[in-house]
Amino acid sequence: ALPLLSADAVSAALERLYAESGRDFRDYAPSWAGPRLEQAAKTLGLKGLAGLAEALARPESRAAVISALSIGTTPLFSDPDFARLVRGPVLERLRTYPSPRIWQLACGTGEPAYEIAVILAEEGLLARSRVYATDFAEAGLETGRAGAYPLAELAAAAPRHLESGAKGPLSQHYERLEGGVARFKPELRERVSFMEHSLPTDSSPNEFHFAICREPLGRFNRALQNRVLGLLHDSLCPFGLLAAPGDESMKHRLAAMGFEPAAAAGLYR
């Protein structure tokens, strides 16, 4: 239930946002976008759809709504089990390529991409690998390019990093700056390319050996899910791997798009 915006009102608001900004969220699931539009409207001090529609004519309001619809921050090593999966069967496959290319979709403010870069560094593959980190929100990409995050967040990630199979401390990968901030070392930042990319409209930025799309699919309606899965299928090289949700319904969707389960749950080829 959407107390402020009905499903039809959500669709109308997303159409208005597209008309005003060119940002295309029209195929996002109303059940996902609705609460975020509701929160954005409250933040802007608005009541109801009419107020939101009027607000979307103002650049600062559009920016607030787009921000509410973006991924935001994903803590480093938030899923140690997934990181162990990368260290195991994924890297076993990547080691067979001279120059592995990894696509981290919907990278938010960059933490998921740096997580992959840290694993590659620790497993001796970073120097010959490239991580492509994409999202639609330039503000998040700027944060990723800077590679600087609150020191407290990196310290909080340290136990999860060790749980993922790391043999050394996370602190070896970053340098402390003033003001309680830490920045990933240049050897990591140089191997991650941050690029603006819209899943509803853009084509693939390259051919990849491993693609990670674990979060975004649940936000999309069926049509956009199919588009993204087709894009991923066409983006992977022969024998390339995809990390995606491992639930039964998604397994059937992936099978229909030509994917089959790989070495572990949530991994497809």
PDB file of C-alpha atoms in Angstrom:
ATOM      1  CA  ALA A   1       0.000   0.000   0.000  1.00  0.00           C
ATOM      2  CA  LEU A   2       1.129   3.505  -0.858  1.00  0.00           C
ATOM      3  CA  PRO A   3      -0.564   5.955   1.493  1.00  0.00           C
ATOM      4  CA  LEU A   4       0.620   9.071  -0.339  1.00  0.00           C
ATOM      5  CA  LEU A   5       0.889   7.900  -3.930  1.00  0.00           C
ATOM      6  CA  SER A   6      -1.158   5.230  -5.667  1.00  0.00           C
ATOM      7  CA  ALA A   7       0.447   2.947  -8.257  1.00  0.00           C
ATOM      8  CA  ASP A   8      -1.077   5.067 -11.047  1.00  0.00           C
ATOM      9  CA  ALA A   9       0.194   8.216  -9.366  1.00  0.00           C
ATOM     10  CA  VAL A  10       3.672   6.709  -9.123  1.00  0.00           C
ATOM     11  CA  SER A  11       3.643   6.014 -12.864  1.00  0.00           C
ATOM     12  CA  ALA A  12       2.452   9.549 -13.572  1.00  0.00           C
ATOM     13  CA  ALA A  13       5.164  11.039 -11.355  1.00  0.00           C
ATOM     14  CA  LEU A  14       7.857   8.980 -13.086  1.00  0.00           C
ATOM     15  CA  GLU A  15       6.543  10.132 -16.477  1.00  0.00           C
ATOM     16  CA  ARG A  16       6.754  13.750 -15.305  1.00  0.00           C
ATOM     17  CA  LEU A  17      10.278  13.213 -13.998  1.00  0.00           C
ATOM     18  CA  TYR A  18      11.310  11.765 -17.357  1.00  0.00           C
ATOM     19  CA  ALA A  19       9.767  14.715 -19.228  1.00  0.00           C
ATOM     20  CA  GLU A  20      11.505  17.249 -16.997  1.00  0.00           C
ATOM     21  CA  SER A  21      14.919  15.610 -16.614  1.00  0.00           C
ATOM     22  CA  GLY A  22      15.358  12.847 -19.191  1.00  0.00           C
ATOM     23  CA  ARG A  23      15.982  10.423 -16.318  1.00  0.00           C
ATOM     24  CA  ASP A  24      14.027   7.286 -17.116  1.00  0.00           C
ATOM     25  CA  PHE A  25      12.568   5.460 -14.104  1.00  0.00           C
ATOM     26  CA  ARG A  26       9.312   4.626 -15.858  1.00  0.00           C
ATOM     27  CA  ASP A  27       9.916   0.875 -15.776  1.00  0.00           C
ATOM     28  CA  TYR A  28      10.809   0.772 -12.096  1.00  0.00           C
ATOM     29  CA  ALA A  29       8.306  -1.272 -10.085  1.00  0.00           C
ATOM     30  CA  PRO A  30       5.725   0.983  -8.368  1.00  0.00           C
ATOM     31  CA  SER A  31       6.115  -1.103  -5.210  1.00  0.00           C
ATOM     32  CA  TRP A  32       9.785  -0.060  -5.095  1.00  0.00           C
ATOM     33  CA  ALA A  33       9.604   3.489  -6.443  1.00  0.00           C
ATOM     34  CA  GLY A  34       6.432   4.508  -4.593  1.00  0.00           C
ATOM     35  CA  PRO A  35       7.808   4.602  -1.046  1.00  0.00           C
ATOM     36  CA  ARG A  36      10.865   6.505  -2.273  1.00  0.00           C
ATOM     37  CA  LEU A  37       8.738   9.093  -4.047  1.00  0.00           C
ATOM     38  CA  GLU A  38       6.658   9.345  -0.893  1.00  0.00           C
ATOM     39  CA  GLN A  39       9.757   9.975   1.202  1.00  0.00           C
ATOM     40  CA  ALA A  40      11.055  12.539  -1.287  1.00  0.00           C
ATOM     41  CA  ALA A  41       7.732  14.380  -1.194  1.00  0.00           C
ATOM     42  CA  LYS A  42       7.826  14.477   2.596  1.00  0.00           C
ATOM     43  CA  THR A  43      11.413  15.712   2.571  1.00  0.00           C
ATOM     44  CA  LEU A  44      10.396  18.506   0.214  1.00  0.00           C
ATOM     45  CA  GLY A  45       7.475  19.405   2.475  1.00  0.00           C
ATOM     46  CA  LEU A  46       4.863  18.421  -0.100  1.00  0.00           C
ATOM     47  CA  LYS A  47       1.435  16.848   0.179  1.00  0.00           C
ATOM     48  CA  GLY A  48       0.081  14.593  -2.499  1.00  0.00           C
ATOM     49  CA  LEU A  49       0.775  14.078  -6.170  1.00  0.00           C
ATOM     50  CA  ALA A  50      -0.092  17.608  -7.283  1.00  0.00           C
ATOM     51  CA  GLY A  51       2.586  19.083  -5.070  1.00  0.00           C
ATOM     52  CA  LEU A  52       5.158  16.573  -6.253  1.00  0.00           C
ATOM     53  CA  ALA A  53       4.344  17.197  -9.914  1.00  0.00           C
ATOM     54  CA  GLU A  54       4.719  20.925  -9.409  1.00  0.00           C
ATOM     55  CA  ALA A  55       8.001  20.429  -7.560  1.00  0.00           C
ATOM     56  CA  LEU A  56       9.489  18.437 -10.440  1.00  0.00           C
ATOM     57  CA  ALA A  57       9.582  21.633 -12.497  1.00  0.00           C
ATOM     58  CA  ARG A  58      12.327  22.905 -10.153  1.00  0.00           C
ATOM     59  CA  PRO A  59      15.901  21.579 -10.621  1.00  0.00           C
ATOM     60  CA  GLU A  60      16.589  21.274  -6.895  1.00  0.00           C
ATOM     61  CA  SER A  61      13.430  19.221  -6.389  1.00  0.00           C
ATOM     62  CA  ARG A  62      14.241  16.977  -9.347  1.00  0.00           C
ATOM     63  CA  ALA A  63      17.677  16.376  -7.846  1.00  0.00           C
ATOM     64  CA  ALA A  64      16.090  15.371  -4.527  1.00  0.00           C
ATOM     65  CA  VAL A  65      13.713  12.929  -6.224  1.00  0.00           C
ATOM     66  CA  ILE A  66      16.472  11.415  -8.388  1.00  0.00           C
ATOM     67  CA  SER A  67      18.616  11.003  -5.287  1.00  0.00           C
ATOM     68  CA  ALA A  68      15.761   9.230  -3.514  1.00  0.00           C
ATOM     69  CA  LEU A  69      15.498   6.803  -6.438  1.00  0.00           C
ATOM     70  CA  SER A  70      19.226   6.078  -6.556  1.00  0.00           C
ATOM     71  CA  ILE A  71      21.009   3.223  -4.839  1.00  0.00           C
ATOM     72  CA  GLY A  72      22.930   5.240  -2.305  1.00  0.00           C
ATOM     73  CA  THR A  73      25.490   3.560  -0.101  1.00  0.00           C
ATOM     74  CA  THR A  74      26.192  -0.173   0.148  1.00  0.00           C
ATOM     75  CA  PRO A  75      28.585  -0.972   3.021  1.00  0.00           C
ATOM     76  CA  LEU A  76      31.871  -2.630   2.108  1.00  0.00           C
ATOM     77  CA  PHE A  77      31.792  -6.419   2.472  1.00  0.00           C
ATOM     78  CA  SER A  78      28.131  -6.266   3.498  1.00  0.00           C
ATOM     79  CA  ASP A  79      27.801  -9.917   2.370  1.00  0.00           C
ATOM     80  CA  PRO A  80      30.942 -11.888   3.327  1.00  0.00           C
ATOM     81  CA  ASP A  81      29.453 -15.032   1.775  1.00  0.00           C
ATOM     82  CA  PHE A  82      29.363 -13.333  -1.618  1.00  0.00           C
ATOM     83  CA  ALA A  83      32.933 -12.125  -1.183  1.00  0.00           C
ATOM     84  CA  ARG A  84      34.001 -15.708  -0.467  1.00  0.00           C
ATOM     85  CA  LEU A  85      32.204 -16.782  -3.630  1.00  0.00           C
ATOM     86  CA  VAL A  86      34.233 -14.240  -5.599  1.00  0.00           C
ATOM     87  CA  ARG A  87      37.470 -15.445  -4.005  1.00  0.00           C
ATOM     88  CA  GLY A  88      36.585 -19.032  -4.917  1.00  0.00           C
ATOM     89  CA  PRO A  89      34.905 -20.124  -8.176  1.00  0.00           C
ATOM     90  CA  VAL A  90      34.771 -16.632  -9.710  1.00  0.00           C
ATOM     91  CA  LEU A  91      38.503 -15.976  -9.391  1.00  0.00           C
ATOM     92  CA  GLU A  92      39.224 -19.535 -10.495  1.00  0.00           C
ATOM     93  CA  ARG A  93      37.570 -18.587 -13.795  1.00  0.00           C
ATOM     94  CA  LEU A  94      39.045 -15.076 -13.998  1.00  0.00           C
ATOM     95  CA  ARG A  95      42.579 -16.399 -13.599  1.00  0.00           C
ATOM     96  CA  THR A  96      42.232 -18.075 -16.995  1.00  0.00           C
ATOM     97  CA  TYR A  97      41.979 -14.688 -18.769  1.00  0.00           C
ATOM     98  CA  PRO A  98      44.992 -12.452 -19.482  1.00  0.00           C
ATOM     99  CA  SER A  99      43.070  -9.230 -18.726  1.00  0.00           C
ATOM    100  CA  PRO A 100      39.835  -9.859 -16.795  1.00  0.00           C
ATOM    101  CA  ARG A 101      37.071  -7.262 -17.125  1.00  0.00           C
ATOM    102  CA  ILE A 102      34.467  -7.043 -14.351  1.00  0.00           C
ATOM    103  CA  TRP A 103      31.233  -5.051 -14.549  1.00  0.00           C
ATOM    104  CA  GLN A 104      29.762  -3.839 -11.271  1.00  0.00           C
ATOM    105  CA  LEU A 105      26.294  -2.572 -12.147  1.00  0.00           C
ATOM    106  CA  ALA A 106      24.487  -0.052  -9.944  1.00  0.00           C
ATOM    107  CA  CYS A 107      27.630   0.771  -7.997  1.00  0.00           C
ATOM    108  CA  GLY A 108      26.035   3.579  -5.968  1.00  0.00           C
ATOM    109  CA  THR A 109      28.800   5.550  -4.281  1.00  0.00           C
ATOM    110  CA  GLY A 110      31.442   3.008  -5.300  1.00  0.00           C
ATOM    111  CA  GLU A 111      31.855   0.676  -2.336  1.00  0.00           C
ATOM    112  CA  PRO A 112      30.861  -2.531  -4.208  1.00  0.00           C
ATOM    113  CA  ALA A 113      33.460  -1.800  -6.898  1.00  0.00           C
ATOM    114  CA  TYR A 114      36.212  -1.218  -4.347  1.00  0.00           C
ATOM    115  CA  GLU A 115      35.235  -4.426  -2.586  1.00  0.00           C
ATOM    116  CA  ILE A 116      35.939  -6.306  -5.814  1.00  0.00           C
ATOM    117  CA  ALA A 117      39.190  -4.374  -6.311  1.00  0.00           C
ATOM    118  CA  VAL A 118      40.345  -5.258  -2.788  1.00  0.00           C
ATOM    119  CA  ILE A 119      39.661  -8.952  -3.410  1.00  0.00           C
ATOM    120  CA  LEU A 120      41.514  -8.826  -6.737  1.00  0.00           C
ATOM    121  CA  ALA A 121      44.483  -7.147  -5.037  1.00  0.00           C
ATOM    122  CA  GLU A 122      44.599  -9.711  -2.262  1.00  0.00           C
ATOM    123  CA  GLU A 123      44.386 -12.587  -4.724  1.00  0.00           C
ATOM    124  CA  GLY A 124      47.084 -11.210  -7.039  1.00  0.00           C
ATOM    125  CA  LEU A 125      44.837 -10.309  -9.989  1.00  0.00           C
ATOM    126  CA  LEU A 126      44.352  -6.554  -9.698  1.00  0.00           C
ATOM    127  CA  ALA A 127      47.307  -5.444 -11.818  1.00  0.00           C
ATOM    128  CA  ARG A 128      45.893  -7.174 -14.918  1.00  0.00           C
ATOM    129  CA  SER A 129      42.195  -6.590 -14.226  1.00  0.00           C
ATOM    130  CA  ARG A 130      39.791  -3.703 -14.801  1.00  0.00           C
ATOM    131  CA  VAL A 131      36.604  -3.071 -12.804  1.00  0.00           C
ATOM    132  CA  TYR A 132      33.926  -1.065 -14.616  1.00  0.00           C
ATOM    133  CA  ALA A 133      31.586   0.562 -12.095  1.00  0.00           C
ATOM    134  CA  THR A 134      28.401   2.056 -13.536  1.00  0.00           C
ATOM    135  CA  ASP A 135      25.364   3.924 -12.254  1.00  0.00           C
ATOM    136  CA  PHE A 136      23.052   6.704 -13.423  1.00  0.00           C
ATOM    137  CA  ALA A 137      23.744   9.189 -10.595  1.00  0.00           C
ATOM    138  CA  GLU A 138      26.799  11.363 -11.227  1.00  0.00           C
ATOM    139  CA  ALA A 139      27.054  12.404  -7.572  1.00  0.00           C
ATOM    140  CA  GLY A 140      27.634   8.818  -6.511  1.00  0.00           C
ATOM    141  CA  LEU A 141      30.144   8.282  -9.307  1.00  0.00           C
ATOM    142  CA  GLU A 142      32.096  11.343  -8.170  1.00  0.00           C
ATOM    143  CA  THR A 143      32.336   9.840  -4.695  1.00  0.00           C
ATOM    144  CA  GLY A 144      33.568   6.607  -6.212  1.00  0.00           C
ATOM    145  CA  ARG A 145      36.227   8.324  -8.316  1.00  0.00           C
ATOM    146  CA  ALA A 146      37.543  10.121  -5.251  1.00  0.00           C
ATOM    147  CA  GLY A 147      37.705   6.800  -3.399  1.00  0.00           C
ATOM    148  CA  ALA A 148      37.372   8.581  -0.041  1.00  0.00           C
ATOM    149  CA  TYR A 149      34.966   7.389   2.665  1.00  0.00           C
ATOM    150  CA  PRO A 150      34.445   7.969   6.392  1.00  0.00           C
ATOM    151  CA  LEU A 151      37.141   6.144   8.314  1.00  0.00           C
ATOM    152  CA  ALA A 152      34.493   4.839  10.706  1.00  0.00           C
ATOM    153  CA  GLU A 153      32.737   3.040   7.833  1.00  0.00           C
ATOM    154  CA  LEU A 154      35.937   1.329   6.720  1.00  0.00           C
ATOM    155  CA  ALA A 155      36.742   0.366  10.299  1.00  0.00           C
ATOM    156  CA  ALA A 156      33.257  -1.125  10.675  1.00  0.00           C
ATOM    157  CA  ALA A 157      33.852  -3.178   7.501  1.00  0.00           C
ATOM    158  CA  ALA A 158      37.122  -4.664   8.797  1.00  0.00           C
ATOM    159  CA  PRO A 159      35.567  -7.692  10.582  1.00  0.00           C
ATOM    160  CA  ARG A 160      33.374  -8.497   7.572  1.00  0.00           C
ATOM    161  CA  HIS A 161      36.456  -8.232   5.336  1.00  0.00           C
ATOM    162  CA  LEU A 162      38.277 -10.826   7.445  1.00  0.00           C
ATOM    163  CA  GLU A 163      35.159 -13.024   7.467  1.00  0.00           C
ATOM    164  CA  SER A 164      35.244 -12.973   3.668  1.00  0.00           C
ATOM    165  CA  GLY A 165      38.523 -14.886   3.657  1.00  0.00           C
ATOM    166  CA  ALA A 166      41.047 -12.063   3.705  1.00  0.00           C
ATOM    167  CA  LYS A 167      44.476 -12.910   5.068  1.00  0.00           C
ATOM    168  CA  GLY A 168      45.395  -9.355   6.048  1.00  0.00           C
ATOM    169  CA  PRO A 169      43.722  -6.197   7.391  1.00  0.00           C
ATOM    170  CA  LEU A 170      41.522  -3.955   5.278  1.00  0.00           C
ATOM    171  CA  SER A 171      43.593  -0.987   6.467  1.00  0.00           C
ATOM    172  CA  GLN A 172      46.466  -2.030   4.202  1.00  0.00           C
ATOM    173  CA  HIS A 173      44.365  -0.879   1.245  1.00  0.00           C
ATOM    174  CA  TYR A 174      43.666   2.712   2.311  1.00  0.00           C
ATOM    175  CA  GLU A 175      45.415   5.767   3.684  1.00  0.00           C
ATOM    176  CA  ARG A 176      44.077   7.973   6.450  1.00  0.00           C
ATOM    177  CA  LEU A 177      43.341  11.613   5.679  1.00  0.00           C
ATOM    178  CA  GLU A 178      42.389  14.496   7.932  1.00  0.00           C
ATOM    179  CA  GLY A 179      38.864  14.871   9.229  1.00  0.00           C
ATOM    180  CA  GLY A 180      38.101  11.214   9.894  1.00  0.00           C
ATOM    181  CA  VAL A 181      38.312  10.274   6.207  1.00  0.00           C
ATOM    182  CA  ALA A 182      40.215   7.450   4.507  1.00  0.00           C
ATOM    183  CA  ARG A 183      40.986   7.032   0.805  1.00  0.00           C
ATOM    184  CA  PHE A 184      41.724   3.854  -1.072  1.00  0.00           C
ATOM    185  CA  LYS A 185      45.301   3.693  -2.311  1.00  0.00           C
ATOM    186  CA  PRO A 186      46.096   4.735  -5.904  1.00  0.00           C
ATOM    187  CA  GLU A 187      46.771   1.169  -7.058  1.00  0.00           C
ATOM    188  CA  LEU A 188      43.122   0.343  -6.346  1.00  0.00           C
ATOM    189  CA  ARG A 189      41.608   3.592  -7.631  1.00  0.00           C
ATOM    190  CA  GLU A 190      43.519   3.295 -10.906  1.00  0.00           C
ATOM    191  CA  ARG A 191      41.972  -0.106 -11.679  1.00  0.00           C
ATOM    192  CA  VAL A 192      38.347   1.012 -11.246  1.00  0.00           C
ATOM    193  CA  SER A 193      36.626   2.989 -14.028  1.00  0.00           C
ATOM    194  CA  PHE A 194      33.485   4.845 -12.953  1.00  0.00           C
ATOM    195  CA  MET A 195      31.022   5.522 -15.789  1.00  0.00           C
ATOM    196  CA  GLU A 196      27.535   6.977 -16.030  1.00  0.00           C
ATOM    197  CA  HIS A 197      25.167   4.336 -17.404  1.00  0.00           C
ATOM    198  CA  SER A 198      21.380   4.033 -17.530  1.00  0.00           C
ATOM    199  CA  LEU A 199      20.095   0.462 -17.520  1.00  0.00           C
ATOM    200  CA  PRO A 200      16.730   1.401 -19.103  1.00  0.00           C
ATOM    201  CA  THR A 201      18.313   3.094 -22.126  1.00  0.00           C
ATOM    202  CA  ASP A 202      22.052   2.470 -22.583  1.00  0.00           C
ATOM    203  CA  SER A 203      23.912  -0.327 -24.335  1.00  0.00           C
ATOM    204  CA  SER A 204      26.727  -2.346 -22.819  1.00  0.00           C
ATOM    205  CA  PRO A 205      29.973  -0.443 -22.155  1.00  0.00           C
ATOM    206  CA  ASN A 206      32.180  -3.450 -23.036  1.00  0.00           C
ATOM    207  CA  GLU A 207      32.457  -7.235 -23.134  1.00  0.00           C
ATOM    208  CA  PHE A 208      32.969  -8.732 -19.683  1.00  0.00           C
ATOM    209  CA  HIS A 209      34.231 -11.882 -18.024  1.00  0.00           C
ATOM    210  CA  PHE A 210      32.227 -11.313 -14.838  1.00  0.00           C
ATOM    211  CA  ALA A 211      29.178  -9.117 -14.216  1.00  0.00           C
ATOM    212  CA  ILE A 212      27.582  -8.337 -10.843  1.00  0.00           C
ATOM    213  CA  CYS A 213      23.885  -7.410 -10.794  1.00  0.00           C
ATOM    214  CA  ARG A 214      22.646  -8.560  -7.399  1.00  0.00           C
ATOM    215  CA  GLU A 215      20.644  -5.521  -6.261  1.00  0.00           C
ATOM    216  CA  PRO A 216      18.918  -3.669  -9.137  1.00  0.00           C
ATOM    217  CA  LEU A 217      16.692  -6.365 -10.638  1.00  0.00           C
ATOM    218  CA  GLY A 218      14.204  -6.322  -7.767  1.00  0.00           C
ATOM    219  CA  ARG A 219      13.449  -2.659  -8.448  1.00  0.00           C
ATOM    220  CA  PHE A 220      12.347  -3.164 -12.037  1.00  0.00           C
ATOM    221  CA  ASN A 221       9.125  -4.266 -13.657  1.00  0.00           C
ATOM    222  CA  ARG A 222       9.106  -7.354 -15.845  1.00  0.00           C
ATOM    223  CA  ALA A 223       9.877  -5.478 -19.080  1.00  0.00           C
ATOM    224  CA  LEU A 224      12.954  -3.745 -17.669  1.00  0.00           C
ATOM    225  CA  GLN A 225      14.139  -6.929 -15.984  1.00  0.00           C
ATOM    226  CA  ASN A 226      14.043  -8.646 -19.368  1.00  0.00           C
ATOM    227  CA  ARG A 227      15.934  -5.778 -20.992  1.00  0.00           C
ATOM    228  CA  VAL A 228      18.661  -5.839 -18.334  1.00  0.00           C
ATOM    229  CA  LEU A 229      19.017  -9.619 -18.444  1.00  0.00           C
ATOM    230  CA  GLY A 230      19.299  -9.453 -22.235  1.00  0.00           C
ATOM    231  CA  LEU A 231      21.927  -6.727 -21.913  1.00  0.00           C
ATOM    232  CA  LEU A 232      23.906  -8.841 -19.464  1.00  0.00           C
ATOM    233  CA  HIS A 233      23.629 -11.918 -21.682  1.00  0.00           C
ATOM    234  CA  ASP A 234      25.001  -9.981 -24.641  1.00  0.00           C
ATOM    235  CA  SER A 235      27.724  -8.349 -22.524  1.00  0.00           C
ATOM    236  CA  LEU A 236      29.324 -11.533 -21.226  1.00  0.00           C
ATOM    237  CA  CYS A 237      32.026 -13.308 -23.186  1.00  0.00           C
ATOM    238  CA  PRO A 238      31.724 -17.085 -23.745  1.00  0.00           C
ATOM    239  CA  PHE A 239      31.952 -18.823 -20.354  1.00  0.00           C
ATOM    240  CA  GLY A 240      31.575 -15.466 -18.592  1.00  0.00           C
ATOM    241  CA  LEU A 241      29.930 -15.437 -15.156  1.00  0.00           C
ATOM    242  CA  LEU A 242      27.004 -13.442 -13.770  1.00  0.00           C
ATOM    243  CA  ALA A 243      26.232 -12.817 -10.098  1.00  0.00           C
ATOM    244  CA  ALA A 244      22.474 -12.278  -9.728  1.00  0.00           C
ATOM    245  CA  PRO A 245      19.726 -13.085  -7.194  1.00  0.00           C
ATOM    246  CA  GLY A 246      19.478 -16.794  -6.434  1.00  0.00           C
ATOM    247  CA  ASP A 247      15.743 -17.096  -5.701  1.00  0.00           C
ATOM    248  CA  GLU A 248      13.668 -19.596  -7.665  1.00  0.00           C
ATOM    249  CA  SER A 249      11.682 -17.043  -9.666  1.00  0.00           C
ATOM    250  CA  MET A 250      14.870 -15.340 -10.836  1.00  0.00           C
ATOM    251  CA  LYS A 251      16.413 -18.697 -11.737  1.00  0.00           C
ATOM    252  CA  HIS A 252      13.487 -19.317 -14.110  1.00  0.00           C
ATOM    253  CA  ARG A 253      13.805 -15.839 -15.597  1.00  0.00           C
ATOM    254  CA  LEU A 254      17.537 -16.281 -16.133  1.00  0.00           C
ATOM    255  CA  ALA A 255      17.012 -19.710 -17.691  1.00  0.00           C
ATOM    256  CA  ALA A 256      14.533 -18.198 -20.145  1.00  0.00           C
ATOM    257  CA  MET A 257      17.198 -15.646 -21.130  1.00  0.00           C
ATOM    258  CA  GLY A 258      19.800 -18.339 -21.822  1.00  0.00           C
ATOM    259  CA  PHE A 259      21.619 -18.490 -18.476  1.00  0.00           C
ATOM    260  CA  GLU A 260      22.283 -21.645 -16.497  1.00  0.00           C
ATOM    261  CA  PRO A 261      23.422 -22.120 -12.873  1.00  0.00           C
ATOM    262  CA  ALA A 262      27.176 -22.160 -12.371  1.00  0.00           C
ATOM    263  CA  ALA A 263      29.328 -23.285  -9.452  1.00  0.00           C
ATOM    264  CA  ALA A 264      27.287 -21.867  -6.567  1.00  0.00           C
ATOM    265  CA  ALA A 265      23.933 -20.317  -5.683  1.00  0.00           C
ATOM    266  CA  GLY A 266      23.524 -16.907  -7.233  1.00  0.00           C
ATOM    267  CA  LEU A 267      26.148 -17.535  -9.908  1.00  0.00           C
ATOM    268  CA  TYR A 268      25.203 -18.099 -13.553  1.00  0.00           C
ATOM    269  CA  ARG A 269      26.907 -18.529 -16.917  1.00  0.00           C
TER     270      ARG A 269
END
